[in-house]
């Protein structure tokens, strides 16, 4: 039986693979003179963030204030970028306390957000660094034009308590030339208005090996690269052997010759499809489709399922980051050896 | 501002609505002489399970041993059915300890599962009640034919430590006549073999108002009925006013006149679609589509979005049960009044 000491369903991370993934992309960033600022949403583990920093990362990226709080609690992390519009006195007050402990940068894409941040940082020992978030084509947050980026940069520079620090984008996949041109134009406009653009933060694991095609960027945020997953394998960005995160599940029922049911459902694998068919890849069994999930059941089909009740399978999920968020604990392994069970410190930190 | 004391994103449950939902279906079950055994997966809160029992429920349904452990910890719940094939010494040992504290029934759909249970319950003060899980057409777990149900019932009856207690099915939606005929045939076969079939457990919120069309069943398991959700509204089973669970979110960005971004993404709303378009219903704004989710961003579109940064929205998610599982805490409200923040005791209990 695989990992007999680990109860199922469980999320496993192979540290050997994760460390190799960390080092591989760090080398690429080093070679291109690009700062690497890993997004911790994928692992949510301070120990892996510290490993990323030891390899050469310039700091970490978080999405929420509460994630940053959880990540820095144990020390060893002193540079944090929160790539999220932070609103409301509760959150901006916590942000101010956070800024007393680490070098902190946040983003804003509207004057409303910038003013809220400024209000909380009046009289702070250090002004809060703020990047203007730019929508370079992905259609999520961000100012819509380079001119709007300049206008918001000027607004931030005028507001007390804040320091305009540069630009940030979550870019569309595969459109590096357009992203470069957008960011370069914004930078030129802002510099022409008399402000320095010290940081330009680009990101996204799918485009990480094309990061150098956006030379305007000074740093790159990637999250999933540390674990990889089925969505990245499908894009040709990794092989199954590069997938550090797997779900260990037990076959609980084999109702027919073509169907088996496992004890990992949407409460572990999640319903994220990311454009794929099915909910994961059963290692060693490419013929099996994970067709359907209930909360606690995964339904597997194959022409001949060939599994027995009690047998274990190991699954590469579609999307590693969301799987990490489902369970309070994660099993750290190296090859076939179970190293330790670790609490997922920043799990469920949406605030 | 709606609920100014509650941080966003948060999951809200209106207790007035939940209690009305509990009482409405309890009345139906009472009128049809059907035992109601609510599935706690929807709320994961012992206090609401006790409210369901106070209204007349005969006990609760859990999916996993760890859910049952969490639900009974505070007392007040003394009858538990776990509708899951339980495998492995760790889980069956915990099951035996659980059986010393409550009236416990589980299911099995194979001799392998039954033998594992029997092994753990050798010498137990009371034999463990086991229902044979039947696949009446839903294509998940379960024996495939009434004859196979009889054979497994006989096997369970032969094994020491176990007591054959009856049948259980998670039925296909809208096929009550077929389910009735399947269960009746199995019952007849098993009785002809000399065993009593004391319990027949049917379930599923989508078919709950047709529960009486399966008269072979002695009890009914429903989960989502306590909260309702967008999937049930789409089936015509409830109105928006009957939806007890909502997600409170803040607009963090309004990049264009047709788009807004909220601070609830897949880490709160989940990617469950249940056959629907979009990820939820914004109360009071049927024109808005929640088109896309990232982990921390929800992307809203409308012909004119008409929302401001900092504004709050309330969303009925597609699937209430999975939303309950995302956050460690839930906000209990009555109308516009915030009653209390409660820990979601059985969250993430997949073991």
XYZ file of C-alpha atoms in Angstrom:
702
model
C 0.000 0.000 0.000
C 1.267 3.520 -0.795
C 2.004 5.599 2.351
C 0.308 3.250 4.842
C 0.741 5.751 7.702
C -1.236 8.458 5.888
C -5.010 8.461 6.195
C -7.008 9.183 3.032
C -8.048 11.435 1.460
C -4.900 13.499 1.951
C -2.933 16.072 0.061
C 0.717 15.112 -0.408
C 3.588 17.364 -1.385
C 6.863 15.849 -2.492
C 9.515 18.242 -1.203
C 12.198 16.930 -3.568
C 10.054 17.873 -6.544
C 8.966 21.207 -5.031
C 12.563 22.176 -4.320
C 13.635 21.289 -7.849
C 10.771 23.414 -9.204
C 11.794 26.331 -6.973
C 15.407 26.147 -8.072
C 14.642 25.751 -11.777
C 12.597 28.929 -12.059
C 14.889 30.847 -9.715
C 17.767 30.057 -12.102
C 15.738 31.385 -15.035
C 14.922 34.611 -13.174
C 18.536 35.000 -12.082
C 19.707 34.503 -15.666
C 17.350 37.240 -16.860
C 17.995 39.653 -14.006
C 14.360 39.411 -12.953
C 13.338 39.473 -9.293
C 11.238 36.434 -8.365
C 8.457 37.085 -5.884
C 6.616 33.765 -5.380
C 2.891 33.841 -4.734
C 2.262 31.875 -1.565
C -1.372 31.072 -2.470
C -0.184 27.770 -3.916
C 1.440 26.354 -0.786
C 0.315 28.617 2.099
C 3.279 27.293 4.109
C 5.823 29.659 5.710
C 8.507 26.939 5.541
C 8.236 26.750 1.747
C 8.194 30.539 1.443
C 11.440 30.624 3.416
C 12.844 27.945 1.093
C 11.906 30.137 -1.894
C 13.656 33.117 -0.293
C 16.728 31.036 0.530
C 16.889 30.116 -3.164
C 16.971 33.784 -4.101
C 13.418 35.142 -4.124
C 13.200 38.868 -3.294
C 10.096 38.463 -1.124
C 6.643 36.948 -1.299
C 3.297 37.766 -2.857
C 0.042 37.385 -0.923
C -3.493 38.091 -2.038
C -5.017 39.028 1.312
C -3.925 40.748 4.530
C -4.737 37.655 6.576
C -2.507 35.537 4.346
C 0.366 37.923 4.950
C -0.278 37.836 8.702
C -0.144 34.038 8.705
C 2.953 33.882 6.529
C 5.116 36.265 8.558
C 4.061 35.010 12.010
C 7.075 32.717 12.374
C 9.602 35.214 11.008
C 12.104 34.782 8.201
C 10.046 36.739 5.666
C 10.577 40.478 5.518
C 9.290 41.659 2.145
C 5.637 41.240 1.215
C 3.570 42.423 -1.745
C -0.204 42.131 -1.422
C -1.629 42.209 -4.945
C -5.142 43.163 -3.929
C -7.252 46.286 -3.537
C -7.574 46.583 0.221
C -10.678 48.349 1.470
C -12.220 49.071 4.855
C -10.829 50.303 8.154
C -10.451 46.833 9.665
C -8.173 45.676 6.866
C -6.225 48.931 6.425
C -5.566 49.082 10.198
C -4.148 45.558 10.068
C -2.116 46.623 7.051
C -0.545 49.423 9.058
C 0.458 47.005 11.814
C 1.860 44.650 9.175
C 3.924 47.491 7.705
C 5.657 47.893 11.055
C 7.041 44.369 10.758
C 7.956 43.905 7.093
C 8.684 45.907 3.962
C 5.141 46.078 2.623
C 3.768 47.015 -0.768
C 0.152 46.884 -1.913
C -1.740 47.768 -5.075
C -4.562 50.123 -6.007
C -6.542 50.605 -9.188
C -8.804 53.453 -8.073
C -8.620 56.678 -6.118
C -11.118 55.208 -3.648
C -8.699 52.438 -2.715
C -5.712 54.817 -2.613
C -7.542 57.248 -0.339
C -8.527 54.477 2.056
C -4.909 53.352 2.286
C -3.713 56.938 2.754
C -6.175 57.463 5.590
C -4.766 54.507 7.512
C -1.129 55.484 6.898
C -1.305 59.116 7.951
C 1.581 59.666 10.361
C 3.105 56.231 9.738
C 6.872 55.923 10.268
C 7.304 54.814 6.646
C 4.888 55.591 3.816
C 3.151 52.542 2.340
C 4.430 51.523 -1.081
C 1.624 51.331 -3.632
C 1.743 49.880 -7.138
C -0.906 50.870 -9.655
C -2.636 47.728 -10.881
C -2.947 47.698 -14.660
C -5.403 45.694 -16.764
C -3.138 44.748 -19.650
C -5.782 42.521 -21.199
C -6.763 39.884 -18.644
C -10.028 41.679 -17.841
C -9.926 41.438 -14.080
C -8.884 44.409 -11.902
C -6.716 47.290 -13.050
C -6.809 50.709 -14.642
C -7.762 50.514 -18.296
C -5.159 52.694 -20.018
C -1.558 53.824 -19.536
C -2.879 57.397 -19.155
C -5.163 56.257 -16.329
C -2.148 54.554 -14.721
C -0.284 57.874 -14.825
C -3.223 59.779 -13.353
C -3.578 57.332 -10.456
C 0.196 57.338 -9.891
C 0.066 61.126 -9.536
C -2.904 60.853 -7.164
C -1.030 58.329 -4.995
C 2.077 60.530 -4.972
C -0.047 63.478 -3.798
C -1.715 61.556 -0.945
C 0.059 61.598 2.414
C 1.135 58.276 3.931
C 1.701 56.631 0.545
C 4.637 56.225 -1.797
C 4.028 55.527 -5.484
C 6.188 52.472 -6.081
C 5.403 51.389 -9.632
C 3.075 49.150 -11.629
C 1.614 45.681 -11.279
C -0.288 43.507 -13.731
C -1.882 40.095 -13.835
C -1.373 39.645 -17.564
C -3.339 37.803 -20.248
C -1.699 34.516 -21.183
C 0.465 34.454 -24.313
C 0.296 38.169 -25.124
C 3.715 39.248 -23.912
C 4.279 41.853 -26.638
C 1.013 43.637 -25.815
C 1.788 43.564 -22.092
C 5.273 44.952 -22.676
C 3.967 47.752 -24.832
C 1.225 48.657 -22.296
C 3.605 48.747 -19.345
C 6.338 50.583 -21.238
C 3.885 53.254 -22.344
C 2.609 53.721 -18.790
C 6.164 53.908 -17.465
C 7.124 56.527 -20.027
C 4.036 58.632 -19.243
C 4.611 58.427 -15.490
C 8.291 59.284 -15.769
C 7.393 62.193 -18.021
C 5.121 63.383 -15.218
C 8.121 63.407 -12.881
C 7.710 60.167 -10.910
C 10.134 57.264 -10.718
C 8.763 53.808 -11.602
C 10.994 51.616 -9.472
C 8.998 48.380 -9.592
C 7.041 46.769 -12.411
C 5.551 43.498 -11.251
C 4.391 40.936 -13.816
C 3.247 37.425 -13.049
C 1.458 34.166 -13.733
C 2.792 30.616 -13.891
C 1.435 29.861 -17.404
C 3.643 32.590 -18.906
C 6.615 32.216 -16.612
C 9.108 30.958 -19.211
C 8.219 33.985 -21.377
C 8.755 36.423 -18.502
C 11.843 37.842 -20.243
C 9.661 38.873 -23.190
C 8.298 41.665 -20.990
C 11.590 43.469 -20.295
C 9.789 46.413 -18.701
C 9.050 44.160 -15.706
C 11.482 44.216 -12.786
C 9.944 41.292 -10.929
C 7.790 38.240 -11.594
C 5.128 36.647 -9.427
C 4.486 32.941 -9.872
C 2.596 30.618 -7.568
C 1.724 27.263 -9.085
C 5.249 26.656 -10.425
C 6.312 25.280 -7.044
C 3.869 22.352 -7.247
C 2.653 22.239 -10.870
C -0.648 20.565 -11.689
C -2.689 18.972 -14.446
C -3.530 22.340 -16.017
C 0.176 23.096 -16.462
C 0.909 19.591 -17.715
C -1.840 20.113 -20.307
C -0.084 23.328 -21.399
C 3.151 21.395 -21.835
C 4.836 23.278 -18.985
C 5.697 20.223 -16.915
C 5.590 16.461 -16.882
C 3.796 14.320 -14.305
C 7.156 13.784 -12.567
C 7.362 17.541 -11.968
C 4.027 17.606 -10.114
C 4.856 17.938 -6.421
C 1.272 17.963 -5.165
C -0.877 14.864 -5.400
C -4.041 13.672 -3.720
C -3.885 10.267 -2.085
C -7.255 8.519 -2.185
C -8.712 5.104 -1.433
C -11.040 3.157 -3.692
C -14.177 2.703 -1.576
C -16.422 1.032 -4.136
C -16.132 -0.784 -7.456
C -19.775 -1.082 -8.468
C -19.114 -2.229 -12.055
C -16.215 -3.312 -14.250
C -15.959 0.193 -15.686
C -16.526 2.311 -12.566
C -14.794 2.902 -9.244
C -15.523 5.408 -6.498
C -12.759 7.046 -4.452
C -12.918 8.891 -1.140
C -11.723 12.177 -2.657
C -14.512 14.396 -3.956
C -14.917 18.123 -4.432
C -13.949 18.743 -0.791
C -10.399 17.749 -1.770
C -10.031 17.901 -5.566
C -12.404 20.912 -5.946
C -14.611 21.556 -8.978
C -11.998 23.673 -10.777
C -11.785 22.526 -14.377
C -9.509 25.223 -15.876
C -10.836 24.241 -19.279
C -10.007 20.553 -18.862
C -12.203 17.470 -19.073
C -12.452 15.656 -15.760
C -11.123 16.444 -12.320
C -7.597 15.079 -12.276
C -5.084 12.575 -13.563
C -4.660 9.197 -11.862
C -0.913 8.586 -11.904
C -0.036 5.477 -13.876
C -3.556 5.181 -15.271
C -4.007 7.630 -18.150
C -7.002 5.553 -19.292
C -9.040 6.546 -16.222
C -11.357 9.563 -16.372
C -12.457 11.272 -13.149
C -15.860 12.139 -14.569
C -17.830 13.406 -11.621
C -17.335 14.609 -8.079
C -19.737 14.802 -5.184
C -18.424 16.332 -2.012
C -16.911 13.071 -0.729
C -17.014 10.836 -3.815
C -14.935 10.850 -6.962
C -16.351 8.773 -9.809
C -13.743 7.068 -12.003
C -14.481 5.406 -15.310
C -12.331 3.339 -17.644
C -12.946 0.659 -20.227
C -11.687 -1.772 -17.596
C -11.354 -0.051 -14.250
C -9.171 -2.817 -12.771
C -9.145 -1.415 -9.232
C -10.083 -3.136 -5.970
C -11.891 -1.813 -2.908
C -9.246 -0.634 -0.449
C -6.627 0.077 -3.118
C -5.033 3.509 -3.179
C -4.548 5.881 -6.087
C -2.561 9.063 -6.440
C -4.055 11.921 -8.384
C -2.600 15.083 -9.885
C -5.437 17.617 -9.514
C -6.375 20.165 -12.173
C -5.379 23.112 -9.986
C -2.939 22.765 -7.108
C -3.622 26.122 -5.400
C -7.276 25.469 -4.667
C -6.584 21.949 -3.409
C -4.117 23.334 -0.867
C -6.949 25.451 0.498
C -9.280 22.548 1.266
C -7.627 20.729 4.175
C -6.121 22.001 7.415
C -3.131 19.717 7.067
C -0.769 18.591 4.347
C 1.529 15.572 4.201
C 5.108 16.362 3.265
C 6.946 13.482 1.633
C 10.186 12.777 -0.208
C 9.731 10.008 -2.729
C 8.131 7.103 -0.849
C 9.106 8.482 2.573
C 6.568 10.382 4.700
C 8.460 13.242 6.358
C 5.878 15.121 8.396
C 2.281 16.320 8.624
C 2.175 20.121 8.509
C -0.642 22.576 9.230
C -1.554 24.690 6.189
C -0.956 27.954 8.009
C -2.610 30.329 5.546
C -5.536 28.083 4.593
C -8.920 29.807 4.307
C -7.380 33.242 4.852
C -9.719 35.271 2.668
C -9.789 38.414 4.816
C -23.834 49.518 4.393
C -25.184 45.977 4.898
C -23.884 44.344 8.109
C -21.160 46.897 8.849
C -19.745 44.776 11.700
C -19.081 41.795 9.423
C -15.838 41.679 7.464
C -16.010 40.503 3.851
C -16.002 38.050 2.248
C -18.188 36.189 4.730
C -20.802 33.473 4.658
C -24.078 34.516 6.280
C -26.897 32.279 7.434
C -30.261 33.769 8.257
C -31.572 31.648 11.126
C -35.177 32.767 10.632
C -35.130 31.396 7.103
C -33.233 28.225 8.086
C -35.712 27.482 10.872
C -38.670 27.987 8.551
C -37.041 25.611 6.051
C -36.464 23.018 8.790
C -40.049 23.205 9.973
C -41.606 23.120 6.502
C -39.985 19.857 5.462
C -40.401 18.323 8.909
C -44.163 18.919 8.576
C -44.164 17.181 5.206
C -42.286 14.168 6.602
C -44.580 14.044 9.636
C -47.645 14.146 7.374
C -46.308 11.195 5.371
C -45.083 9.157 8.314
C -41.518 9.416 7.041
C -38.559 9.752 9.390
C -36.424 12.803 8.559
C -32.689 12.338 9.008
C -31.045 15.626 7.949
C -27.646 15.488 6.299
C -25.359 17.799 8.257
C -22.973 18.343 5.341
C -24.895 21.490 4.454
C -24.446 23.337 7.752
C -21.767 21.393 9.694
C -23.060 23.062 12.879
C -24.109 20.998 15.929
C -26.480 23.782 17.024
C -28.480 23.512 13.786
C -28.481 19.721 13.978
C -29.982 20.000 17.462
C -32.572 22.426 16.084
C -33.475 19.858 13.400
C -33.832 17.153 16.050
C -35.928 19.430 18.251
C -38.240 19.913 15.265
C -38.716 16.148 15.010
C -35.799 14.674 13.082
C -34.989 11.080 14.063
C -31.221 11.605 13.959
C -28.573 12.952 11.632
C -26.718 11.839 8.533
C -22.973 12.329 8.150
C -20.721 11.350 5.291
C -17.499 10.765 7.205
C -16.453 9.475 10.639
C -14.723 12.763 11.443
C -17.920 14.695 10.693
C -19.808 12.511 13.138
C -17.101 13.014 15.769
C -17.365 16.793 15.400
C -21.144 16.810 15.427
C -21.624 14.766 18.600
C -18.828 16.364 20.627
C -21.153 18.802 22.402
C -23.902 16.260 23.069
C -27.580 16.453 22.207
C -27.285 14.134 19.197
C -27.655 10.417 19.845
C -28.533 8.805 16.514
C -26.120 8.963 13.572
C -26.109 7.365 10.142
C -22.872 7.542 8.168
C -23.762 6.975 4.524
C -20.277 6.024 3.415
C -18.206 2.900 2.878
C -15.741 3.042 5.750
C -12.423 1.322 5.162
C -9.177 0.942 7.079
C -8.346 0.160 10.696
C -7.920 3.805 11.720
C -11.441 4.711 10.662
C -13.150 1.514 11.820
C -11.499 1.829 15.254
C -12.854 5.370 15.561
C -16.217 4.049 14.442
C -16.219 1.568 17.299
C -15.527 4.329 19.817
C -18.288 6.405 18.224
C -20.720 3.497 18.579
C -20.150 3.547 22.335
C -21.574 7.070 22.476
C -24.484 7.128 19.981
C -26.810 4.801 18.124
C -24.705 4.324 15.010
C -25.509 2.932 11.593
C -23.254 2.789 8.550
C -23.515 1.448 5.012
C -21.664 -1.105 2.908
C -21.886 -2.044 -0.747
C -19.283 -4.808 -0.804
C -18.173 -7.778 1.263
C -14.768 -6.109 1.620
C -16.303 -3.158 3.443
C -18.576 -5.377 5.549
C -15.676 -7.599 6.605
C -13.588 -4.604 7.639
C -16.446 -3.323 9.792
C -17.009 -6.767 11.288
C -13.349 -7.051 12.208
C -13.484 -3.836 14.217
C -16.756 -4.727 15.954
C -15.854 -8.235 17.151
C -16.768 -8.370 20.822
C -18.519 -4.972 20.792
C -21.281 -4.453 23.370
C -23.764 -3.778 20.555
C -23.427 -4.985 16.975
C -22.984 -2.210 14.401
C -26.069 -1.544 12.270
C -25.263 -1.770 8.556
C -27.459 -0.746 5.630
C -26.731 -2.134 2.195
C -26.147 0.761 -0.173
C -28.111 0.312 -3.400
C -27.407 1.940 -6.768
C -30.970 2.630 -7.885
C -29.806 4.543 -10.939
C -27.637 7.431 -9.779
C -24.445 5.618 -10.800
C -22.348 6.328 -7.743
C -21.814 3.687 -5.034
C -24.117 0.771 -4.361
C -24.826 -2.832 -5.264
C -26.173 -3.095 -8.788
C -29.205 -5.379 -8.401
C -31.806 -6.316 -5.781
C -30.360 -9.849 -5.807
C -26.914 -8.455 -5.004
C -28.496 -6.469 -2.163
C -29.927 -9.688 -0.765
C -26.617 -11.514 -1.060
C -24.748 -8.745 0.770
C -27.493 -8.549 3.420
C -27.013 -12.266 4.091
C -23.243 -11.830 4.261
C -23.615 -8.980 6.780
C -26.019 -11.041 8.857
C -23.495 -13.894 8.932
C -20.572 -11.719 10.036
C -20.075 -11.290 13.775
C -20.208 -7.781 15.215
C -22.684 -6.527 12.617
C -26.456 -6.306 12.392
C -28.134 -6.079 8.977
C -30.372 -3.035 9.378
C -31.832 -2.435 5.937
C -31.170 -0.533 2.717
C -29.912 2.896 1.725
C -29.889 4.689 -1.615
C -28.773 8.006 -3.034
C -31.387 8.024 -5.789
C -31.416 9.433 -9.310
C -33.427 12.648 -9.523
C -37.012 12.408 -10.791
C -37.186 8.618 -11.087
C -39.225 7.821 -7.983
C -41.163 4.923 -9.548
C -37.962 3.133 -10.562
C -36.424 3.697 -7.128
C -39.554 2.387 -5.407
C -39.623 -0.715 -7.568
C -35.882 -1.401 -7.020
C -36.101 -1.052 -3.236
C -39.355 -3.006 -2.963
C -37.894 -5.879 -4.944
C -34.759 -5.952 -2.771
C -36.876 -5.846 0.386
C -39.026 -8.719 -0.807
C -35.981 -10.815 -1.715
C -34.276 -10.136 1.619
C -37.393 -10.889 3.636
C -37.854 -14.079 1.648
C -34.325 -15.012 2.733
C -35.415 -14.621 6.344
C -34.079 -11.193 7.311
C -36.048 -8.186 8.524
C -35.589 -4.929 6.594
C -36.270 -2.413 9.341
C -34.853 0.706 7.707
C -34.947 1.889 4.109
C -33.199 5.218 3.773
C -33.851 7.399 0.735
C -32.616 10.944 0.266
C -31.684 14.019 -1.734
C -33.004 17.573 -1.502
C -33.955 17.860 -5.213
C -36.522 15.049 -4.817
C -37.627 15.818 -1.281
C -41.206 16.832 -2.065
C -41.626 13.536 -3.969
C -40.291 11.480 -1.048
C -43.764 9.987 -0.490
C -43.659 8.522 -3.998
C -41.154 5.982 -2.688
C -43.350 4.387 -0.005
C -40.848 1.580 0.603
C -38.605 4.155 2.306
C -38.885 4.549 6.075
C -36.669 7.621 6.308
C -35.431 10.475 4.169
C -32.068 12.223 4.166
C -31.949 15.818 2.995
C -29.175 18.329 3.482
C -29.469 21.447 1.342
C -33.155 22.025 2.229
C -32.090 23.836 5.416
C -30.323 26.622 3.485
C -31.456 26.249 -0.148
C -29.322 27.686 -2.935
C -29.315 28.849 -6.540
C -29.415 25.287 -7.884
C -32.655 24.620 -5.997
C -34.109 27.981 -7.014
C -33.364 27.043 -10.627
C -35.290 23.786 -10.096
C -38.254 25.774 -8.806
C -37.904 24.311 -5.305
C -37.517 27.645 -3.498
C -37.542 31.381 -3.991
C -34.692 33.747 -3.209
C -36.423 34.619 0.077
C -36.090 30.965 1.126
C -32.313 31.002 0.689
C -30.818 31.154 4.187
C -27.177 31.134 3.113
C -25.679 34.097 1.302
C -22.175 35.359 0.679
C -21.481 38.947 1.675
C -18.870 40.525 -0.574
C -17.373 43.940 -1.228
C -16.877 45.518 -4.635
C -13.109 46.093 -4.802
C -12.834 47.357 -8.365
C -15.074 48.785 -11.092
C -12.702 48.809 -14.057
C -15.360 49.543 -16.703
C -19.034 50.465 -16.922
C -19.936 46.829 -17.505
C -17.591 45.080 -15.065
C -17.060 44.962 -11.315
C -14.779 42.768 -9.216
C -15.766 41.502 -5.772
C -13.655 40.059 -2.981
C -15.380 36.666 -3.114
C -13.797 34.206 -5.508
C -13.588 30.438 -5.678
C -12.232 30.288 -2.122
C -15.718 31.295 -0.963
C -18.216 30.705 -3.781
C -16.403 27.576 -5.095
C -16.339 26.501 -8.748
C -19.418 24.276 -8.422
C -21.738 24.990 -11.341
C -24.341 22.212 -10.906
C -25.284 22.718 -14.527
C -25.863 26.466 -14.159
C -24.325 29.416 -15.980
C -22.276 31.606 -13.667
C -21.316 31.287 -10.033
C -24.206 32.794 -8.115
C -27.098 35.225 -7.991
C -26.581 38.792 -6.777
C -29.674 39.537 -4.709
C -31.656 42.406 -6.157
C -29.590 42.402 -9.357
C -30.812 39.612 -11.641
C -29.131 41.425 -14.545
C -25.659 40.727 -13.153
C -23.739 37.637 -14.244
C -20.916 36.260 -12.088
C -18.943 35.112 -15.103
C -15.577 34.124 -13.725
C -13.878 33.380 -10.448
C -10.248 33.457 -9.488
C -9.393 32.366 -5.989
C -10.000 35.802 -4.468
C -11.799 37.646 -7.273
C -15.323 37.340 -8.588
C -15.892 38.992 -11.965
C -19.347 40.524 -12.420
C -20.747 41.743 -15.717
C -23.922 43.614 -16.594
C -25.013 45.943 -19.356
C -24.593 48.720 -16.794
C -22.859 47.433 -13.707
C -23.891 50.438 -11.573
C -21.799 49.462 -8.538
C -19.206 51.528 -6.672
C -15.918 50.504 -5.096
C -16.592 49.757 -1.439
C -20.234 48.825 -1.983
C -21.438 45.470 -0.690
C -23.426 42.777 -2.458
C -25.127 39.661 -1.202
C -24.943 36.524 -3.294
C -26.884 33.270 -3.286
C -24.268 30.688 -4.332
C -24.951 27.806 -6.696
C -24.370 25.181 -4.018
C -24.704 25.961 -0.320
C -23.027 22.816 1.068
C -19.660 23.415 -0.550
C -19.624 27.092 0.449
C -20.097 26.111 4.096
C -16.929 24.064 3.795
C -14.698 26.959 2.718
C -14.403 29.164 5.794
C -13.716 28.338 9.432
C -16.448 30.681 10.614
C -19.978 31.576 9.663
C -22.041 34.641 10.516
C -25.464 33.878 11.948
C -28.008 36.624 11.355
C -31.741 37.223 11.668
C -32.938 39.664 9.049
C -30.659 42.692 9.270
C -29.407 41.776 12.762
C -26.044 40.051 13.227
C -26.501 37.480 15.996
C -23.151 35.756 16.370
C -20.052 34.451 14.611
C -19.892 30.659 14.900
C -17.096 28.205 14.142
C -18.025 25.707 11.421
C -17.328 22.702 13.621
C -17.346 19.988 10.972
C -15.585 21.978 8.225
C -12.946 20.109 6.238
C -13.737 16.816 7.983
C -13.026 14.472 5.107
C -11.614 11.600 7.150
